[in-house]
Each structure stands twice: as C-alpha cells, then as structure tokens.
Amino acid sequence: MIMIAYYFNLNDGVGAKRSRFLCDMLNSKSNSVSIIDKDAFGYSSRKNRLLWLFRCMLFLLRIKKQVVYISCGPFWHLFFVSLICFFKRHKLFVDFRDPWSLNVKKEPRGLKKLIRWTMAICIEKFVYSVTEKFIVCTPGMFKLYGRVFGDDTKLLLALNGHEIGKNVLSSLEKNIIPYKIVCLGRFLSYGERYLTAYKQLCKQLKKLNVDYHMFFIGADEATCINLSNDARVHILPRMTYGEVINFVLDAQMAILSMRDEDFEFGTKVFDYIALGIPIYDWFDHKKSFYKFFKAYMTTDLVNIPKFKPDFEEKFYRGNCLHELCNILINKEEELR
C-alpha cells in the first residue's frame, strides 16, 4: 500500500496527524505501508515541487497495481498523481481533509477566483470518477460534495477526531485560575462577527464580576492586533501538541471560530470534547457545525456544565478512522 501524504512528519503540525495515525493503524494490521511525503526523494525535492511530482509519478508508473491513498491538501499534485493511478489501474483512495473547491467558492469575486474554482471543480470531478472512495471529514462536506458530483455512492465520511487517551489526567496540575477560558489556533481571521461576539462575551463576564482570564495559544495576527491590549487576554506562542493539551486541561470553557460553519469542523473542537471542556455557543444554529456539536456547547457562564471526557470513545481518531482502515486493508488483500 502506498500512502502519499505530503505533510506527514511530526514537524508538519496538525496537518500530518490524521495521516500518521491512519498509517499506524494500517501497519498494525498489514505492516506494508510505504510513505511518500515531502522528504521522500531527498533534500533537492523539498524545495522543488516539480522534481518531487516527477519522481512521485515515476515511482507510481514503475510499481505493479497497488492500493494508493492520497491525503489532501495540498492539491497541486492531485490531478497528475490521480491520472497516473488511473492509467496504471492502481486502486485509488483520496482523503479530502480540507474542502478545496468549497473554500475557493467563498473567496471574493473576480476572474482569478473563477479560474481557480473551475479548475478545482474539474479536478475533483475527475478524481471522483477514478477513485474507489472519495473521503471527507464532515457531514457538511459529504452533503455538498454529493451535490457537486451528483452522486454520493463513492463518498465516505471519516471524522478527524482526537488522539487523547486517559493518560493525560496524570499531568493535570492544580487549578490556580478560577475562570480559565482557552482558544487554540486561529480566531479573528475567520471573520469580523467573531470580534463582535467576543466583545459581547466579555461584557457578560464582567457583569458577573469574576476573575476570568483568556488564553490564546498560537493565535493569528488579527487576534494579536485586536486583543493584545486587554489585560485579561494572554497571547501565548505555539506549543507542541502535548504542551497544549497539558495547558488546557484545567480550563472551564473553550472558545473557537469556524471559517465556514456549513462544512468545516476543524480539529480543535475534538480536543475540547476529549477533555470534557464546554464550548461557548455563539454559532449559527442553522448551520451544520452547531447541529452536530450542540450537545457540547453552552451559553451559561455561571453554572458551566461539566461534560464527561471522551477519552478513546465516540470521537477518538481510531474509532473515526476504523471503517476507512478496514476498507483499505480489504482492498489490499484483494490485490494479493
């Protein structure tokens, strides 16, 4: 089995975690996964995408029929790699952990946007026609791509999930902040409405006269510019995944924003759920994001609900990827 995951190494961040976890699952059952990441063909190809693409295509041309799994994004190599797999009759599986054409469609109008969107749609439709399974990570993506293709028989939903086990409790330190609110990653870069909602939340908190503090970890530039003057806001640099989880363990509440609540979930929401941290509800109740996660949200700032941590249960990544893993293993066995 060939896994083409351009971002795969530990230093590639959250974009690599899904592929790495799936690879471990597959190797535990078949021990036959070969990885093609951005470093697969040596130093020269790390800075030369054309060279990387040429060597990747050449490799796929030389091998006999195989199961090929592609993790996207990035998308710049998708058409050419999929075309080679079609001609070589490889069994192709493409994992869209990021909605390409759907995101392009949200960009401001213009000729450049139209060209990029048309190209993305054409490539996605071609890939769908030649793939065994077109994998998506949210119900919104499943629904919208079903409309794009006019068919959903090849679509497979595999949520991102989390990787947090019960062992994280052993690192829990004494809570010294009585009202700790956390936010991981981007926040205000996803729209002005979140700045308005944030200000309203702060007004509510101040009326309660509680000693609250908000921690933004690995924040985007817009968040740093707009919120850094607030004495109750603490902008912290990026941390490793383990450091982040240890830091947010004792939080009373989490806040986050979505680029598009119709078809995106992100990854942070699963981490909060894994740790039993309630998510403040300022989302559109008509959108897919709220409908899917409403059981884990609250607007009660006084009696904040306590949720049971989801360690290795409903949204554990191993459970979310279980069906996909079995499909890949069964397809590999068919080719033997």
Coordinates of C-alpha atoms in Angstrom, one line a residue:
M1 CA 0.0 0.0 0.0
I2 CA 1.3 3.5 -0.9
M3 CA 0.4 6.5 1.2
I4 CA 1.0 9.8 -0.4
A5 CA 0.9 12.4 2.4
Y6 CA 3.0 15.4 1.5
Y7 CA 2.7 16.6 5.1
F8 CA 3.5 13.6 7.3
N9 CA 6.3 14.4 9.7
L10 CA 6.0 15.5 13.3
N11 CA 7.1 19.0 12.4
D12 CA 4.3 19.3 9.9
G13 CA 1.8 20.0 12.6
V14 CA -1.9 19.0 12.8
G15 CA -2.0 18.6 9.0
A16 CA 0.0 15.4 9.4
K17 CA -1.7 13.9 12.4
R18 CA -4.6 12.2 10.5
S19 CA -2.2 10.5 8.1
R20 CA 0.2 9.4 10.7
F21 CA -2.5 7.9 12.9
L22 CA -4.0 6.1 9.9
C23 CA -0.6 4.8 8.9
D24 CA -0.1 3.3 12.4
M25 CA -3.5 1.7 12.2
L26 CA -2.8 0.1 8.8
N27 CA 0.7 -1.1 9.8
S28 CA -0.7 -2.7 12.9
K29 CA -2.8 -4.9 10.6
S30 CA -0.7 -5.3 7.4
N31 CA 2.7 -3.7 8.1
S32 CA 3.0 -2.9 4.4
V33 CA 2.5 0.9 4.1
S34 CA 5.1 2.8 2.1
I35 CA 5.1 6.6 2.7
I36 CA 5.7 9.3 0.1
D37 CA 6.0 12.6 1.9
K38 CA 7.6 15.9 1.0
D39 CA 11.0 14.5 2.1
A40 CA 10.7 11.1 0.3
F41 CA 13.0 11.8 -2.6
G42 CA 15.8 13.8 -0.8
Y43 CA 16.7 17.3 0.0
S44 CA 16.5 18.7 -3.5
S45 CA 12.8 17.8 -3.9
R46 CA 11.8 19.6 -0.7
K47 CA 12.2 23.0 -2.4
N48 CA 11.3 21.8 -5.9
R49 CA 7.7 20.7 -6.3
L50 CA 8.1 19.8 -10.0
L51 CA 11.0 17.4 -9.2
W52 CA 9.0 15.9 -6.3
L53 CA 6.0 15.4 -8.6
F54 CA 8.1 13.9 -11.4
R55 CA 9.7 11.4 -9.1
C56 CA 6.4 10.5 -7.4
M57 CA 4.7 9.9 -10.8
L58 CA 7.7 7.8 -12.0
F59 CA 7.5 5.7 -8.9
L60 CA 3.8 5.0 -9.4
L61 CA 4.5 4.1 -13.1
R62 CA 7.1 1.6 -12.2
I63 CA 5.3 -0.4 -9.5
K64 CA 2.6 -3.0 -10.1
K65 CA -1.0 -2.5 -9.2
Q66 CA -1.3 -1.1 -5.6
V67 CA -3.7 0.5 -3.2
V68 CA -2.8 4.2 -3.3
Y69 CA -4.1 6.6 -0.6
I70 CA -3.6 10.4 -1.1
S71 CA -4.1 12.9 1.7
C72 CA -5.2 16.3 0.5
G73 CA -4.3 19.1 0.8
P74 CA -2.1 20.2 -0.7
F75 CA -3.9 19.8 -4.0
W76 CA -1.3 20.9 -6.6
H77 CA -0.2 17.3 -7.3
L78 CA -3.6 15.7 -7.1
F79 CA -4.6 15.7 -10.8
F80 CA -1.3 14.3 -12.1
V81 CA -0.9 11.6 -9.4
S82 CA -4.6 10.6 -9.9
L83 CA -4.1 10.4 -13.7
I84 CA -1.1 8.1 -13.3
C85 CA -3.1 5.9 -10.9
F86 CA -5.9 5.7 -13.4
F87 CA -3.6 4.6 -16.2
K88 CA -1.8 2.1 -14.0
R89 CA -5.1 0.8 -12.6
H90 CA -4.0 1.4 -9.0
K91 CA -6.8 1.3 -6.5
L92 CA -7.1 5.0 -5.6
F93 CA -8.4 6.5 -2.3
V94 CA -8.4 10.2 -1.9
D95 CA -8.8 11.8 1.5
F96 CA -10.1 15.4 1.4
R97 CA -9.4 16.6 4.9
D98 CA -9.7 20.1 3.5
P99 CA -12.6 21.2 1.2
W100 CA -10.8 22.6 -1.9
S101 CA -13.4 24.0 -4.3
L102 CA -15.8 24.8 -1.4
N103 CA -13.2 27.1 0.2
V104 CA -12.3 28.7 -3.2
K105 CA -16.0 29.4 -3.8
K106 CA -16.1 31.5 -0.6
E107 CA -13.3 33.8 -1.9
P108 CA -14.1 37.4 -3.2
R109 CA -15.4 37.5 -6.7
G110 CA -13.1 38.0 -9.6
L111 CA -11.5 36.3 -12.6
K112 CA -8.8 34.7 -10.6
K113 CA -11.3 33.2 -8.2
L114 CA -13.4 31.9 -11.2
I115 CA -10.4 30.2 -12.8
R116 CA -9.3 28.6 -9.6
W117 CA -12.8 27.4 -8.7
T118 CA -13.3 26.0 -12.2
M119 CA -10.0 24.2 -12.1
A120 CA -10.7 22.8 -8.6
I121 CA -14.2 21.5 -9.6
C122 CA -12.9 19.9 -12.8
I123 CA -10.1 18.1 -10.9
E124 CA -12.4 17.0 -8.1
K125 CA -14.9 15.5 -10.6
F126 CA -12.1 13.7 -12.4
V127 CA -10.7 12.3 -9.2
Y128 CA -14.2 11.2 -8.1
S129 CA -14.7 9.4 -11.3
V130 CA -11.5 7.3 -11.0
T131 CA -11.3 6.8 -7.2
E132 CA -12.5 3.9 -5.2
K133 CA -13.5 6.2 -2.3
F134 CA -13.6 10.0 -2.0
I135 CA -13.1 10.5 1.7
V136 CA -14.5 13.6 3.5
C137 CA -14.2 14.6 7.2
T138 CA -17.5 16.4 7.9
P139 CA -21.2 15.8 7.2
G140 CA -21.4 19.2 5.5
M141 CA -18.7 18.2 3.1
F142 CA -20.5 14.9 2.4
K143 CA -23.7 16.7 1.6
L144 CA -22.1 19.5 -0.6
Y145 CA -19.8 17.2 -2.5
G146 CA -22.7 14.9 -3.1
R147 CA -24.3 17.8 -4.9
V148 CA -21.1 18.7 -6.8
F149 CA -20.8 15.1 -8.1
G150 CA -24.5 14.4 -8.5
D151 CA -23.8 11.2 -6.6
D152 CA -22.6 10.2 -3.2
T153 CA -22.0 6.4 -3.6
K154 CA -18.2 6.8 -3.5
L155 CA -18.2 9.3 -0.7
L156 CA -17.0 8.1 2.7
L157 CA -17.3 10.1 5.9
A158 CA -14.4 9.8 8.3
L159 CA -14.3 12.4 11.0
N160 CA -11.0 13.9 12.2
G161 CA -11.5 13.0 15.8
H162 CA -8.8 13.3 18.6
E163 CA -5.9 11.3 19.9
I164 CA -6.2 11.9 23.6
G165 CA -6.2 9.0 26.0
K166 CA -6.8 8.7 29.7
N167 CA -3.2 9.1 30.5
V168 CA -3.4 12.9 30.1
L169 CA -5.1 13.1 33.5
S170 CA -1.8 12.2 35.1
S171 CA -0.3 15.5 34.1
L172 CA -3.2 17.6 35.4
E173 CA -1.8 20.4 37.7
K174 CA -3.6 22.3 40.4
N175 CA -6.1 24.9 39.0
I176 CA -4.8 28.3 40.0
I177 CA -7.0 30.3 37.7
P178 CA -10.7 30.2 38.9
Y179 CA -12.2 31.1 35.4
K180 CA -9.9 30.0 32.6
I181 CA -11.0 30.3 29.0
V182 CA -8.8 28.9 26.2
C183 CA -8.7 29.2 22.5
L184 CA -6.3 27.2 20.3
G185 CA -5.1 28.5 16.9
R186 CA -6.8 31.0 14.6
F187 CA -9.6 33.1 15.9
L188 CA -10.3 36.5 14.5
S189 CA -9.0 35.7 11.0
Y190 CA -12.3 33.9 10.3
G191 CA -14.5 37.0 10.4
E192 CA -15.5 40.2 12.0
R193 CA -18.6 38.7 13.5
Y194 CA -16.4 36.8 16.0
L195 CA -14.9 40.0 17.2
T196 CA -18.4 41.3 17.9
A197 CA -19.3 38.1 19.6
Y198 CA -16.1 38.2 21.7
K199 CA -16.9 41.7 22.9
Q200 CA -20.4 40.6 23.9
L201 CA -19.0 37.7 25.8
C202 CA -16.5 39.9 27.7
K203 CA -19.3 42.2 28.7
Q204 CA -21.3 39.3 30.1
L205 CA -18.2 38.1 32.0
K206 CA -17.5 41.5 33.5
K207 CA -21.1 41.8 34.7
L208 CA -20.6 38.5 36.6
N209 CA -17.6 40.1 38.4
V210 CA -15.4 37.0 38.1
D211 CA -11.7 36.9 37.8
Y212 CA -11.6 35.4 34.3
H213 CA -8.6 35.1 32.0
M214 CA -8.5 34.1 28.3
F215 CA -5.5 32.3 26.8
F216 CA -5.0 32.4 23.0
I217 CA -2.4 29.8 22.0
G218 CA -0.7 30.1 18.6
A219 CA -3.0 33.0 17.7
D220 CA -3.3 34.5 14.3
E221 CA -2.1 38.1 13.5
A222 CA -5.7 39.5 13.6
T223 CA -6.2 38.2 17.1
C224 CA -2.9 39.5 18.4
I225 CA -3.6 43.0 17.0
N226 CA -7.1 43.3 18.2
L227 CA -7.0 41.6 21.6
S228 CA -3.4 42.1 23.0
N229 CA -4.4 45.3 24.9
D230 CA -6.9 43.6 27.1
A231 CA -5.3 42.9 30.5
R232 CA -7.4 39.7 30.8
V233 CA -6.1 38.3 27.5
H234 CA -2.9 36.3 27.3
I235 CA -1.4 35.7 23.9
L236 CA 0.9 32.6 24.1
P237 CA 3.2 31.3 21.4
R238 CA 2.7 28.0 19.6
M239 CA 3.3 24.9 21.7
T240 CA 3.8 21.2 20.9
Y241 CA 0.6 19.2 20.9
G242 CA 1.4 17.6 24.3
E243 CA 2.2 21.0 25.8
V244 CA -1.1 22.4 24.5
I245 CA -3.2 19.6 25.9
N246 CA -1.5 19.9 29.3
F247 CA -2.1 23.6 29.4
V248 CA -5.9 23.5 28.5
L249 CA -6.7 20.5 30.8
D250 CA -8.0 22.7 33.6
A251 CA -9.9 25.2 31.5
Q252 CA -13.5 25.9 32.4
M253 CA -14.5 26.9 28.9
A254 CA -13.2 27.0 25.3
I255 CA -14.0 29.4 22.5
L256 CA -13.3 28.9 18.8
S257 CA -14.3 30.2 15.4
M258 CA -15.1 28.5 12.1
R259 CA -14.1 29.6 8.6
D260 CA -17.4 28.1 7.4
E261 CA -19.9 26.5 9.7
D262 CA -21.7 24.7 6.8
F263 CA -18.9 22.3 6.1
E264 CA -15.9 22.7 8.4
F265 CA -15.2 21.3 11.9
G266 CA -11.5 21.9 12.3
T267 CA -9.6 19.7 14.8
K268 CA -9.7 21.8 18.0
V269 CA -13.3 21.0 18.7
F270 CA -12.5 17.3 19.1
D271 CA -9.7 18.1 21.5
Y272 CA -12.0 20.2 23.7
I273 CA -14.6 17.4 23.7
A274 CA -12.0 14.8 24.5
L275 CA -11.1 16.8 27.6
G276 CA -14.7 17.5 28.6
I277 CA -14.3 21.3 28.2
P278 CA -17.6 23.0 27.3
I279 CA -17.5 25.2 24.1
Y280 CA -19.1 28.6 24.3
D281 CA -22.0 28.8 21.9
W282 CA -22.0 31.8 19.6
F283 CA -22.6 29.8 16.4
D284 CA -25.4 29.9 13.8
H285 CA -27.9 27.4 15.0
K286 CA -29.0 26.7 11.4
K287 CA -25.5 25.6 10.3
S288 CA -24.0 22.1 10.3
F289 CA -21.4 22.8 12.9
Y290 CA -23.9 23.7 15.7
K291 CA -26.3 20.9 14.8
F292 CA -23.5 18.3 15.1
F293 CA -21.9 19.6 18.3
K294 CA -24.7 21.3 20.2
A295 CA -24.6 18.8 23.0
Y296 CA -21.1 20.0 23.9
M297 CA -21.9 23.8 23.9
T298 CA -23.2 26.2 26.5
T299 CA -24.1 29.8 27.0
D300 CA -24.4 29.5 30.8
L301 CA -21.4 31.5 32.2
V302 CA -22.5 30.9 35.8
N303 CA -23.3 27.2 36.1
I304 CA -20.9 26.0 33.4
P305 CA -21.8 22.3 32.6
K306 CA -19.2 19.6 33.2
F307 CA -19.0 17.1 30.4
K308 CA -17.6 13.6 30.6
P309 CA -14.2 13.4 28.8
D310 CA -14.4 11.5 25.5
F311 CA -11.1 9.5 26.0
E312 CA -10.9 6.8 23.4
E313 CA -14.7 6.8 22.8
K314 CA -17.1 8.4 20.3
F315 CA -14.7 10.9 18.7
Y316 CA -11.4 9.0 19.3
R317 CA -9.5 9.1 16.0
G318 CA -9.1 5.3 16.0
N319 CA -12.8 4.9 16.0
C320 CA -13.4 7.6 13.5
L321 CA -10.9 6.0 11.0
H322 CA -11.9 2.4 11.7
E323 CA -14.2 1.9 8.7
L324 CA -11.6 3.6 6.3
C325 CA -8.8 1.4 7.7
N326 CA -10.8 -1.8 7.1
I327 CA -11.7 -0.8 3.6
L328 CA -8.1 -0.1 2.7
I329 CA -6.9 -3.4 4.3
N330 CA -9.6 -5.4 2.4
K331 CA -8.8 -3.7 -0.9
E332 CA -5.1 -4.5 -0.3
E333 CA -5.9 -8.2 0.3
E334 CA -8.0 -8.3 -2.9
L335 CA -4.9 -7.4 -4.9
R336 CA -2.6 -10.0 -3.4

